[in-house]
Tab-separated table of C-alpha atoms and ligand atoms in Angstrom:
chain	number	residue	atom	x	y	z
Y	431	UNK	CA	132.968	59.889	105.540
Y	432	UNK	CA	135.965	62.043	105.059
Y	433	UNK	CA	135.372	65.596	105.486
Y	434	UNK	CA	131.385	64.573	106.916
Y	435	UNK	CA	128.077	65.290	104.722
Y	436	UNK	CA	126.369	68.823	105.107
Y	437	UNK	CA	122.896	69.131	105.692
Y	438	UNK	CA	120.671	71.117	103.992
Y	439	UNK	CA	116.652	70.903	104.576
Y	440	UNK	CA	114.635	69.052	102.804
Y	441	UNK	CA	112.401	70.652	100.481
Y	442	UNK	CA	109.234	69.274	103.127
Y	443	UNK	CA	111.118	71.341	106.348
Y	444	UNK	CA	112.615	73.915	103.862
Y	445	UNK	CA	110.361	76.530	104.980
Y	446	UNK	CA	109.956	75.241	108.704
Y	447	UNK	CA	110.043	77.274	111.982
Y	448	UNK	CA	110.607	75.261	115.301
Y	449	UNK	CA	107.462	75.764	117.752
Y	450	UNK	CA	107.788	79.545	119.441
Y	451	UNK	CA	105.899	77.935	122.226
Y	452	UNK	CA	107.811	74.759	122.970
Y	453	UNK	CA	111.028	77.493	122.374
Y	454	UNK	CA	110.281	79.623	124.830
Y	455	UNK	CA	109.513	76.778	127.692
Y	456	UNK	CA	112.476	75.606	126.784
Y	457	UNK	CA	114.697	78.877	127.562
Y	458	UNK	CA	112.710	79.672	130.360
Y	459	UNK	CA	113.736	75.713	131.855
Y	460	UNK	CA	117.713	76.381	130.862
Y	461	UNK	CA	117.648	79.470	132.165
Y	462	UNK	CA	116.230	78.107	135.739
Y	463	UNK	CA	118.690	75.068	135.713
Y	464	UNK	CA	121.549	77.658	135.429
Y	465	UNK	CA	120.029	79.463	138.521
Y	466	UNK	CA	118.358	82.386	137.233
Y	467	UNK	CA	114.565	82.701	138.806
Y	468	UNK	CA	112.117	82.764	136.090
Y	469	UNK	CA	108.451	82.913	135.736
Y	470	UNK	CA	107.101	80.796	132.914
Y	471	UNK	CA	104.161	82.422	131.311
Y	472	UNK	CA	105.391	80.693	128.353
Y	473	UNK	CA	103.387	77.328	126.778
Y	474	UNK	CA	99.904	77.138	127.622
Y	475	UNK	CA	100.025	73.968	130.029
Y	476	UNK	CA	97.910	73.734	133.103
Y	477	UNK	CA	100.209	73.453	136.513
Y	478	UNK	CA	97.505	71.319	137.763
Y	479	UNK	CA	98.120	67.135	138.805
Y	480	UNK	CA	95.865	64.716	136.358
Y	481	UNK	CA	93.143	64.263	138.356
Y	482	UNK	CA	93.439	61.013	140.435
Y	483	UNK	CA	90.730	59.028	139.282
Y	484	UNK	CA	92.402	59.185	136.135
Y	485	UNK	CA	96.082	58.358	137.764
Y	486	UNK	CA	94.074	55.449	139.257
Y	487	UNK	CA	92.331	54.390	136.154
Y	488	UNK	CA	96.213	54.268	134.522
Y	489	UNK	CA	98.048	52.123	137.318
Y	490	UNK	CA	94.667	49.631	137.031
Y	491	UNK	CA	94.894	49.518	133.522
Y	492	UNK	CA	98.584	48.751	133.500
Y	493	UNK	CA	98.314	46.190	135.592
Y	494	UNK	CA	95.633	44.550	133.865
Y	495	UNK	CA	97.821	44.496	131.049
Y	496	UNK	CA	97.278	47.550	128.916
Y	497	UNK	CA	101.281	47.522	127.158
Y	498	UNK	CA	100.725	46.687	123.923
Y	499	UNK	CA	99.809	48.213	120.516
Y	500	UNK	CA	96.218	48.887	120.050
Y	501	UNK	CA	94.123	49.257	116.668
Y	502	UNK	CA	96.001	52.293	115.171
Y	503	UNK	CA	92.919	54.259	115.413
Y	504	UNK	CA	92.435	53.502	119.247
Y	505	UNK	CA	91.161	51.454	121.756
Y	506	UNK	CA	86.938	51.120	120.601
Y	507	UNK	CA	85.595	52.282	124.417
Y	508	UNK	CA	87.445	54.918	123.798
Y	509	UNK	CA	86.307	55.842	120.335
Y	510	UNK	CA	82.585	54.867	121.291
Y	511	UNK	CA	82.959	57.075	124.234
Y	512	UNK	CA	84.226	59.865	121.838
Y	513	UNK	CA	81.841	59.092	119.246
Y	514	UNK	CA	79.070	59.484	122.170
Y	515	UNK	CA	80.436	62.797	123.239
Y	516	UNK	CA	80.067	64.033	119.865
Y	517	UNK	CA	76.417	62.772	118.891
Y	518	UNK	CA	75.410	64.295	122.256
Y	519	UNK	CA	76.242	68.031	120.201
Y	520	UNK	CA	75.296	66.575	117.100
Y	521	UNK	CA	71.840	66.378	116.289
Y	522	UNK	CA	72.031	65.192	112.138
Y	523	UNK	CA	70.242	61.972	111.886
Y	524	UNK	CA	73.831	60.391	110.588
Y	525	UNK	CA	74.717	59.686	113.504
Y	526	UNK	CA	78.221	59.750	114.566
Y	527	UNK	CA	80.184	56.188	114.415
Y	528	UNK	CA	83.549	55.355	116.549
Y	529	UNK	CA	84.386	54.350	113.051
Y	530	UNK	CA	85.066	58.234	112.418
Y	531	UNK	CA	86.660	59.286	115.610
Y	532	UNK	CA	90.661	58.372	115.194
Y	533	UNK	CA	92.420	58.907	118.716
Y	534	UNK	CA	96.297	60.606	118.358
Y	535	UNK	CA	99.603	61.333	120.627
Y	536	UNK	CA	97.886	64.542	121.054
Y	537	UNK	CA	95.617	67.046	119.434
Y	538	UNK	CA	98.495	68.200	117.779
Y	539	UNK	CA	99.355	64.859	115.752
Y	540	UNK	CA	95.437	65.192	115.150
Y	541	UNK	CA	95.663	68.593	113.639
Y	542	UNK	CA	98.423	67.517	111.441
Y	543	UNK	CA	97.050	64.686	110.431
Y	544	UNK	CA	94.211	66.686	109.256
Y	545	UNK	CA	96.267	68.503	107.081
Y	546	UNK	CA	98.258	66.458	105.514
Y	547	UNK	CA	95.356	64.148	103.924
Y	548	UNK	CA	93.477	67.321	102.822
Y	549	UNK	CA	95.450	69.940	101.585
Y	550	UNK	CA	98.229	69.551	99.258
Y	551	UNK	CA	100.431	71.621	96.794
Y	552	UNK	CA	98.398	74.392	95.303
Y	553	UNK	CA	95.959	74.553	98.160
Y	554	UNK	CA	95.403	77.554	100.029
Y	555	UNK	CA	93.867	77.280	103.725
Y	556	UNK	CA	92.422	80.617	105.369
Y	557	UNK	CA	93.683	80.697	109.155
Y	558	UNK	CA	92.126	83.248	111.156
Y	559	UNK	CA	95.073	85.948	112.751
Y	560	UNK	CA	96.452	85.194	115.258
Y	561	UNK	CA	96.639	81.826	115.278
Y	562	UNK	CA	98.526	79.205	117.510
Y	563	UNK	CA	101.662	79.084	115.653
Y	564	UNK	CA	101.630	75.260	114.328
Y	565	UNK	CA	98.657	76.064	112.260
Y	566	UNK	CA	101.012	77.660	109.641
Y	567	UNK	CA	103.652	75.566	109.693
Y	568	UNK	CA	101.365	72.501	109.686
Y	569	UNK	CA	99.709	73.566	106.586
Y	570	UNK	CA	103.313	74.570	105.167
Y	571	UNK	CA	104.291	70.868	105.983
Y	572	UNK	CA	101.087	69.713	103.996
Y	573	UNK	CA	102.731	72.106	100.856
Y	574	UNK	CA	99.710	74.050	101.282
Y	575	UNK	CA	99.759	78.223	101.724
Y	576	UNK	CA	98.226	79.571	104.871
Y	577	UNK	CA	96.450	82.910	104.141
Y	578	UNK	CA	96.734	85.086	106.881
Y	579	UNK	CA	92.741	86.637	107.601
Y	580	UNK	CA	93.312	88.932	109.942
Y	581	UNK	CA	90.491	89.489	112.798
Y	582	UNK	CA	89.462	92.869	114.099
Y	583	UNK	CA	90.982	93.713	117.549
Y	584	UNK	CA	88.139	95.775	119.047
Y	585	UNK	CA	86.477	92.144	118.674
Y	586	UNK	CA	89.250	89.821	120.114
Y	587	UNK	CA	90.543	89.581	116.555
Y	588	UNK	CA	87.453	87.427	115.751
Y	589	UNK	CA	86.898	86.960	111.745
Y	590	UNK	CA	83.827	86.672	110.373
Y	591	UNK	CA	82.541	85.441	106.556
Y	592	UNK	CA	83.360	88.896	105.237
Y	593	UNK	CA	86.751	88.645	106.027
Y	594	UNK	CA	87.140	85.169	105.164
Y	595	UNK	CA	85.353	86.013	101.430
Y	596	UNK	CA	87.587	88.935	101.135
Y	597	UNK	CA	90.901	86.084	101.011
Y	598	UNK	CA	89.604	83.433	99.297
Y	599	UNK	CA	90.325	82.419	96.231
Y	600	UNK	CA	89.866	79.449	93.359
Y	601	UNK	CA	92.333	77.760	95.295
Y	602	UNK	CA	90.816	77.825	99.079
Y	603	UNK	CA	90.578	74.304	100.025
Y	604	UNK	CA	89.729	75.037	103.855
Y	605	UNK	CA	89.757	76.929	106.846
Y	606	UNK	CA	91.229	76.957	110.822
Y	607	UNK	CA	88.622	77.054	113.360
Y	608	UNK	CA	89.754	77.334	117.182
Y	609	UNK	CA	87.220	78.828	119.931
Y	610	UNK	CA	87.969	79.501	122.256
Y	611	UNK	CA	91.134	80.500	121.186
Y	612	UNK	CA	94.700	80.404	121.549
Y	613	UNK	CA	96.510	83.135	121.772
Y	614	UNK	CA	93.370	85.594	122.427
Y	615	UNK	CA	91.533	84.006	124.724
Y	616	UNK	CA	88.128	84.943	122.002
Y	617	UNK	CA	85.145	82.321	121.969
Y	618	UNK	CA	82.994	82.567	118.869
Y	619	UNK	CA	79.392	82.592	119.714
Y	620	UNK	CA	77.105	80.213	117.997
Y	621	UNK	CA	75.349	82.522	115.641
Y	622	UNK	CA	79.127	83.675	114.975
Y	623	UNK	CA	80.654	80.014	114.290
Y	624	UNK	CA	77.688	78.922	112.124
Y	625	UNK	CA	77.961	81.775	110.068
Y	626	UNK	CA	81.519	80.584	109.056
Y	627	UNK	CA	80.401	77.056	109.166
Y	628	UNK	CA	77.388	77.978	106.365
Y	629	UNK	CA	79.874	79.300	104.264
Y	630	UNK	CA	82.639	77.080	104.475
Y	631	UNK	CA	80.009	74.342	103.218
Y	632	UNK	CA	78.594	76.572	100.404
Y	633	UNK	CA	82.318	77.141	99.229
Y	634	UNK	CA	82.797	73.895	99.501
Y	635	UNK	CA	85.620	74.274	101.852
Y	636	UNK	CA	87.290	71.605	104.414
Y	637	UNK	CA	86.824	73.183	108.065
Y	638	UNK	CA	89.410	71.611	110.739
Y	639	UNK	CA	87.326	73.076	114.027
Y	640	UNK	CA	90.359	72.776	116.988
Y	641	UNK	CA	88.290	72.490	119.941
Y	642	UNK	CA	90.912	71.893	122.601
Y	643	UNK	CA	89.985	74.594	124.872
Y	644	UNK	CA	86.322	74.034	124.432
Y	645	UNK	CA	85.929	73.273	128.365
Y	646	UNK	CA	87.711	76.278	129.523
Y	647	UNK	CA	85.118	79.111	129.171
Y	648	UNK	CA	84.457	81.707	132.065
Y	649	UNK	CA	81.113	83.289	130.964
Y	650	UNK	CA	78.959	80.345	130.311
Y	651	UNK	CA	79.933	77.033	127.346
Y	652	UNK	CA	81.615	77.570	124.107
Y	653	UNK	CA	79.761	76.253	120.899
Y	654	UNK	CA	81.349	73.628	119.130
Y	655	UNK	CA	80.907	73.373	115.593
Y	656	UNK	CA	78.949	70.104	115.808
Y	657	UNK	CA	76.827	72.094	118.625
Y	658	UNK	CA	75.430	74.650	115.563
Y	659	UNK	CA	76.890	73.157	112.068
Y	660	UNK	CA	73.787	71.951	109.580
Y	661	UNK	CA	76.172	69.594	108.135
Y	662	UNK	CA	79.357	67.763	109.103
Y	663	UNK	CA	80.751	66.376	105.741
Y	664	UNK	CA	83.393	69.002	105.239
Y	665	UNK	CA	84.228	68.721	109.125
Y	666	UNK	CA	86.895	67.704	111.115
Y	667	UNK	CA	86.358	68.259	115.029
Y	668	UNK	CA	89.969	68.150	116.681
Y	669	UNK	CA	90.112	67.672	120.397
Y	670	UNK	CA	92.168	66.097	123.402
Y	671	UNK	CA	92.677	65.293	127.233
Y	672	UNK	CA	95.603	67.839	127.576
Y	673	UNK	CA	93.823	71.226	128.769
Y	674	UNK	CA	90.640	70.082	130.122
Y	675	UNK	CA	91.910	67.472	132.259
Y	676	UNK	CA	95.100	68.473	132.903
Y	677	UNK	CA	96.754	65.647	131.129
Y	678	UNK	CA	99.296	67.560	128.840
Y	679	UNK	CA	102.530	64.685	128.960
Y	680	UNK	CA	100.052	61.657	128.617
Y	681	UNK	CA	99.321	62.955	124.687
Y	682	UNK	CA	96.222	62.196	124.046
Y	683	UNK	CA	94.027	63.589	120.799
Y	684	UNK	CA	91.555	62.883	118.528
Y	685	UNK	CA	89.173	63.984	115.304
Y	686	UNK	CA	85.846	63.304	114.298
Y	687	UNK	CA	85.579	63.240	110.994
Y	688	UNK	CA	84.079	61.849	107.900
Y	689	UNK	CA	84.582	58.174	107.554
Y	690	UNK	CA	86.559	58.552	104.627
Y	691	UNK	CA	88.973	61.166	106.028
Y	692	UNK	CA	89.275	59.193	109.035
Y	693	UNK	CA	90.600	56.125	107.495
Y	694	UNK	CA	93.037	58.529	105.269
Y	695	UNK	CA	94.243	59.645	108.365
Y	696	UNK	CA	94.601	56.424	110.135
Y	697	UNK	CA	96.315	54.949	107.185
Y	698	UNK	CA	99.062	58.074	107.181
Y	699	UNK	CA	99.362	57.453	111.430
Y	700	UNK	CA	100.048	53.618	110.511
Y	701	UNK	CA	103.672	54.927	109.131
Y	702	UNK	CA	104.470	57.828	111.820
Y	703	UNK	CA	103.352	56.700	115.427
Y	704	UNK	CA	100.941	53.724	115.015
Y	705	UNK	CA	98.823	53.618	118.156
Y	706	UNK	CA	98.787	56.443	120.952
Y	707	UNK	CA	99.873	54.925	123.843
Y	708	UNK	CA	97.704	52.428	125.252
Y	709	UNK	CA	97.827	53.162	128.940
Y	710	UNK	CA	97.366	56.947	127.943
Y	711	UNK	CA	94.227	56.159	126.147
Y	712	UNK	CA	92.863	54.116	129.140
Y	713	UNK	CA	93.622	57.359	131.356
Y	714	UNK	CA	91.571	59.523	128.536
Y	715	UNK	CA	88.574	56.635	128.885
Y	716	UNK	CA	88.364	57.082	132.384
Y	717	UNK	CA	88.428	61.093	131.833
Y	718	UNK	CA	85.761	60.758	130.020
Y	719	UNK	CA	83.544	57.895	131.017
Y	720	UNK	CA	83.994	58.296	135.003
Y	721	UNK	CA	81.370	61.200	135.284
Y	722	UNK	CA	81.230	63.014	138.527
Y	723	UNK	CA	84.688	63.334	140.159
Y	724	UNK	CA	86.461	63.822	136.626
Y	725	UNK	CA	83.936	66.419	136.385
Y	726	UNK	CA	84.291	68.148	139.662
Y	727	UNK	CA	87.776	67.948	139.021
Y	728	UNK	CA	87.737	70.027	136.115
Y	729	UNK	CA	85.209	72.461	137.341
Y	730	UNK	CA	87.529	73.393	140.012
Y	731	UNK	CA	90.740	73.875	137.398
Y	732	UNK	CA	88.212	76.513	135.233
Y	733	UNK	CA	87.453	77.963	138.888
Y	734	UNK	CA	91.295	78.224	139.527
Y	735	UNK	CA	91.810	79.823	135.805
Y	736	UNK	CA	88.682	82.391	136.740
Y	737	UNK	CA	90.105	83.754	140.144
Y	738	UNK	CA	93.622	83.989	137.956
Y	739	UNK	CA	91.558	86.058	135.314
Y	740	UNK	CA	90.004	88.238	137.435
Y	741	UNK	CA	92.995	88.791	139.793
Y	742	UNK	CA	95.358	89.462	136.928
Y	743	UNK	CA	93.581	91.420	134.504
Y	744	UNK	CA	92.749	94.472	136.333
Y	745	UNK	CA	96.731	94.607	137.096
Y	746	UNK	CA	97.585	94.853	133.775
Y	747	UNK	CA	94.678	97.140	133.203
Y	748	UNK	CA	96.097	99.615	135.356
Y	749	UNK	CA	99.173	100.206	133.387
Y	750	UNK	CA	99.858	103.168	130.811
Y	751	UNK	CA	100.447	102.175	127.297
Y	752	UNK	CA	99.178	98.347	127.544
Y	753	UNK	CA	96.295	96.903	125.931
Y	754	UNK	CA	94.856	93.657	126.983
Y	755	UNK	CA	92.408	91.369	125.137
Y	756	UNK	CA	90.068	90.403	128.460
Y	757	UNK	CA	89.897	86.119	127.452
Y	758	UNK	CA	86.348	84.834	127.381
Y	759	UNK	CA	88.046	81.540	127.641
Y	760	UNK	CA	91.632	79.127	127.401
Y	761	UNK	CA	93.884	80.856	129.711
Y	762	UNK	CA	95.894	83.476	127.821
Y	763	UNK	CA	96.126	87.147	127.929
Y	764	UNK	CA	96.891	89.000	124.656
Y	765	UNK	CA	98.417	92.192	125.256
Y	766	UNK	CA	99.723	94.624	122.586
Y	767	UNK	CA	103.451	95.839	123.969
Y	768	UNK	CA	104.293	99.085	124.709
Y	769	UNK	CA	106.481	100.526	121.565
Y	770	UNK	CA	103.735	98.641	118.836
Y	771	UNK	CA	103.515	100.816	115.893
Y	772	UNK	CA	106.459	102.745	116.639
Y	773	UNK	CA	109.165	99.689	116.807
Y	774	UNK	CA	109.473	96.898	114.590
Y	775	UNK	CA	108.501	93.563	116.008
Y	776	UNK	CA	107.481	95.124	119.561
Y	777	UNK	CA	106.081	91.807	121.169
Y	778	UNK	CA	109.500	90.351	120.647
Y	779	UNK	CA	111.251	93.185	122.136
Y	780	UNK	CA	109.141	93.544	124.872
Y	781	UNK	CA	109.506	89.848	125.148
Y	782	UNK	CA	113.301	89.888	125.453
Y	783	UNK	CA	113.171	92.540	128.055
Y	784	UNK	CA	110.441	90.746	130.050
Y	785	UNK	CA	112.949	87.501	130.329
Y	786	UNK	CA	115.960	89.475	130.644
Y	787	UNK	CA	115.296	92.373	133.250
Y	788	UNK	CA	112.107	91.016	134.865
Y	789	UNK	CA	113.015	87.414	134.348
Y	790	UNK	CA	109.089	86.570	133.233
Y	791	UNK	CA	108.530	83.993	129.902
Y	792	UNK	CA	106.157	85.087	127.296
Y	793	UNK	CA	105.730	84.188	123.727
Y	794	UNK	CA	106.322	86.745	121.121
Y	795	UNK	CA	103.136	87.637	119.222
Y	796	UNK	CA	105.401	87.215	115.930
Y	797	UNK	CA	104.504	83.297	116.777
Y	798	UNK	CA	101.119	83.793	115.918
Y	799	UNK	CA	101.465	86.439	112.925
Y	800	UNK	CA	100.671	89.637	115.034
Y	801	UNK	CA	104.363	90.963	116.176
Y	802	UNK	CA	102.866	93.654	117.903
Y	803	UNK	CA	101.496	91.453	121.019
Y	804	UNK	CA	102.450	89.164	123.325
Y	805	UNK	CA	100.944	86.117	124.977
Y	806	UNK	CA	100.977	85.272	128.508
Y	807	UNK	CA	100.048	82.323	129.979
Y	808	UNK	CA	98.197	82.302	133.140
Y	809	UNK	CA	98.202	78.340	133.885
Y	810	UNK	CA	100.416	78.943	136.813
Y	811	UNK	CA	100.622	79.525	140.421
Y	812	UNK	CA	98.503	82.228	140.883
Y	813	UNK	CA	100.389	84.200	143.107
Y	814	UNK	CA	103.504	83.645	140.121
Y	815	UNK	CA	100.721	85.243	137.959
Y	816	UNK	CA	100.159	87.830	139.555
Y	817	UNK	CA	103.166	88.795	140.575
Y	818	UNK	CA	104.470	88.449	136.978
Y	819	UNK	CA	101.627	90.971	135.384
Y	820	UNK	CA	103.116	93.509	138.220
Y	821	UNK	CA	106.549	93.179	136.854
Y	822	UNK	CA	104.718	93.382	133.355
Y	823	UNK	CA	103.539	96.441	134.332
Y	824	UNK	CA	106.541	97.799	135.637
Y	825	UNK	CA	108.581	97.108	132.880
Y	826	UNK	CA	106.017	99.190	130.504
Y	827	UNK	CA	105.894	101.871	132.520
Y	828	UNK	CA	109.892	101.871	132.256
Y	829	UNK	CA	109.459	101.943	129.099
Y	830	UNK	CA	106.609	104.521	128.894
Y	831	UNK	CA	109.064	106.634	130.815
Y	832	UNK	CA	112.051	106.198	128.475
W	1104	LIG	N1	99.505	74.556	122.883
W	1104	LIG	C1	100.257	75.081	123.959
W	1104	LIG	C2	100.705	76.501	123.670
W	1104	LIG	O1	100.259	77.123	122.745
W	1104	LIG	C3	101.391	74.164	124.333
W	1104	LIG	C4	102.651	74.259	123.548
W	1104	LIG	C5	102.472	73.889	122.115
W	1104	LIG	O2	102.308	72.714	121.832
W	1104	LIG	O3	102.430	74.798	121.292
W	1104	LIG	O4	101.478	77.026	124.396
């Protein structure tokens, strides 16, 4: 075509941010292949191998022939095993059918998903702030507004059903659940979560409950909202294989979810990916079905993420001017930067210098609405932790200084 055709976004991507997260892993892996040394504290993925049972489980299935499509909605052990999972927190006598669980290329296609077959033009869904960053964007990709509610610092910027009333509207259609959660590290206790849960259902609201980190808790379980809720026909329970068992490439997700919803949201994944993988949902069976060493597996990953904790967070303690969220569970520190309140944007800043002088990845908190903060990751070699939170610490006290 003479001249070539320009593009301009579509209306659906008009509004569209690329993922901070991915973005920043992304840097952080250019600027190692050109030779710089970098620390990536960037995207929440644990360093850890897939256990080997579940490697195992994989090559077996493979070879037994496990290379072609599935049911769109997943292999049924898997769904049944799902399904079981869930009626083991849910005590409602309707019980919970495989026929509502839909297995995805990842809790994220799940979340999405989610969105798309529930909200819609007009809609307004309340998302709790901060908030991993494809929350918004997945509800803007749905045509739906996110409301920013805000949560109170001095409580790990939990919200509550006072905040939540104080945003809603005519037009509130649902809310964002995720404990514990990404980027503040926060779990909801269960008096907490059911309070939101009892209103969402006398509002009348849709409740998408992203329970990805749910098995990474250092001070006893997180409640999941099937665990407390007194009813489960405005809910959609997102989870996945990625953080618990280590399994972030194989992309594995699912919801539970009203039978109704779930076939919606199988009929929208028969036009985008089909089926997840097969041989990846035969390595999420065995994660889930294979009992003890899965489980020892994964006890000794939340071990590995306590010791970081612990080691790490009286380091960053120590410094002037820094405020850290201590994480109840997932494996993020939230720190405010030195410079909030005074300079616009400070997390990005503060950001920018960490890669540039101390050559250590972090997301901006602008990802997740609160620009004042940053997010570090600590699902990495330990002793890279820890020696990142000293150069952390450094570089606010340079700043401090300045
Ligand atoms: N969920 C992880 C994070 O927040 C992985 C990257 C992504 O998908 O956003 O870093």
């Amino acid at each position: 075509m003479p001249g070539g055709l320009t593009f301009r976004p579509s209306a659906n991507i008009a509004e569209m941010r690329e993922s901070a997260t991915i973005a920043v892993s992304q840097r952080a892996r250019a600027l190692k292949a050109a030779g710089r040394e970098i620390i990536d504290l960037g995207a929440g993925e644990p360093d850890f191998e897939t256990p080997e049972p579940i490697r195992e489980a994989a090559k077996a299935a493979l070879d037994r022939g496990a290379t072609r499509y599935t049911a769109v909605d997943g292999i049924l052990p898997l769904r049944e095993a799902i399904a079981g999972a869930a009626n083991a927190a849910w005590q409602g006598t309707d019980r919970v059918t495989p026929a509502e669980v839909v297995v995805s290329t990842g809790s994220k296609q799940s979340l999405f998903n989610a969105c798309m077959v529930l909200f819609g033009p007009g809609d307004e869904v309340l998302v709790p702030t901060p908030s991993w960053t494809s929350y918004y964007e997945m509800v803007g990709l749905a045509r739906a507004t996110a409301v920013e509610v805000h949560g109170d610092p001095a409580r790990g910027f939990k919200v509550d059903p006072e905040r939540l009333s104080r945003h809603a509207t005519p037009r509130t259609r649902g809310v964002m659940l995720n404990s514990p959660s990404n980027p503040t590290g926060a779990v909801y206790s269960r008096e907490e979560l059911r309070a939101i849960l009892d209103l969402a259902a006398s509002r009348g609201w849709w409740v998408i409950s992203d329970e990805i980190y749910v098995r990474i808790t250092y001070d006893g379980t997180a409640a999941g909202a099937l665990d407390v809720a007194e009813r489960r026909d405005n809910l959609v329970v997102v989870n996945g294989v990625a953080k618990a068992y280590a399994m972030t490439g194989w992309r594995i997700g699912w919801t539970v979810s009203p039978l109704p919803v779930a076939k919606a949201m199988t009929a929208l994944q028969s036009h985008t990916t089909s089926n997840a993988t097969t041989v990846a949902q035969h390595a999420a069976l065995a994660a889930l079905t294979l009992g003890d060493p899965v489980e020892r597996a994964v006890r000794a990953m939340v071990d590995e993420f306590r010791a970081r904790r612990d080691a790490a967070l009286p380091i960053l303690r120590a410094a002037e001017g820094l405020t850290v969220l201590p994480p109840e569970g997932a494996f993020y520190f939230y720190v405010r930067a030195p410079g909030a309140g005074s300079v616009p944007d400070a997390g990005s800043v503060f950001a920018t210098l960490l890669l540039e002088e101390e050559g250590v990845a972090v997301v901006p908190g602008l990802a997740f609405r609160t620009p004042d903060w940053i997010r570090i990751s600590y699902a990495a070699e330990r002793s890279q932790v820890l020696d990142a939170c000293r150069r952390v610490v450094r570089a606010t006290e340079a700043m401090v200084a300045r």
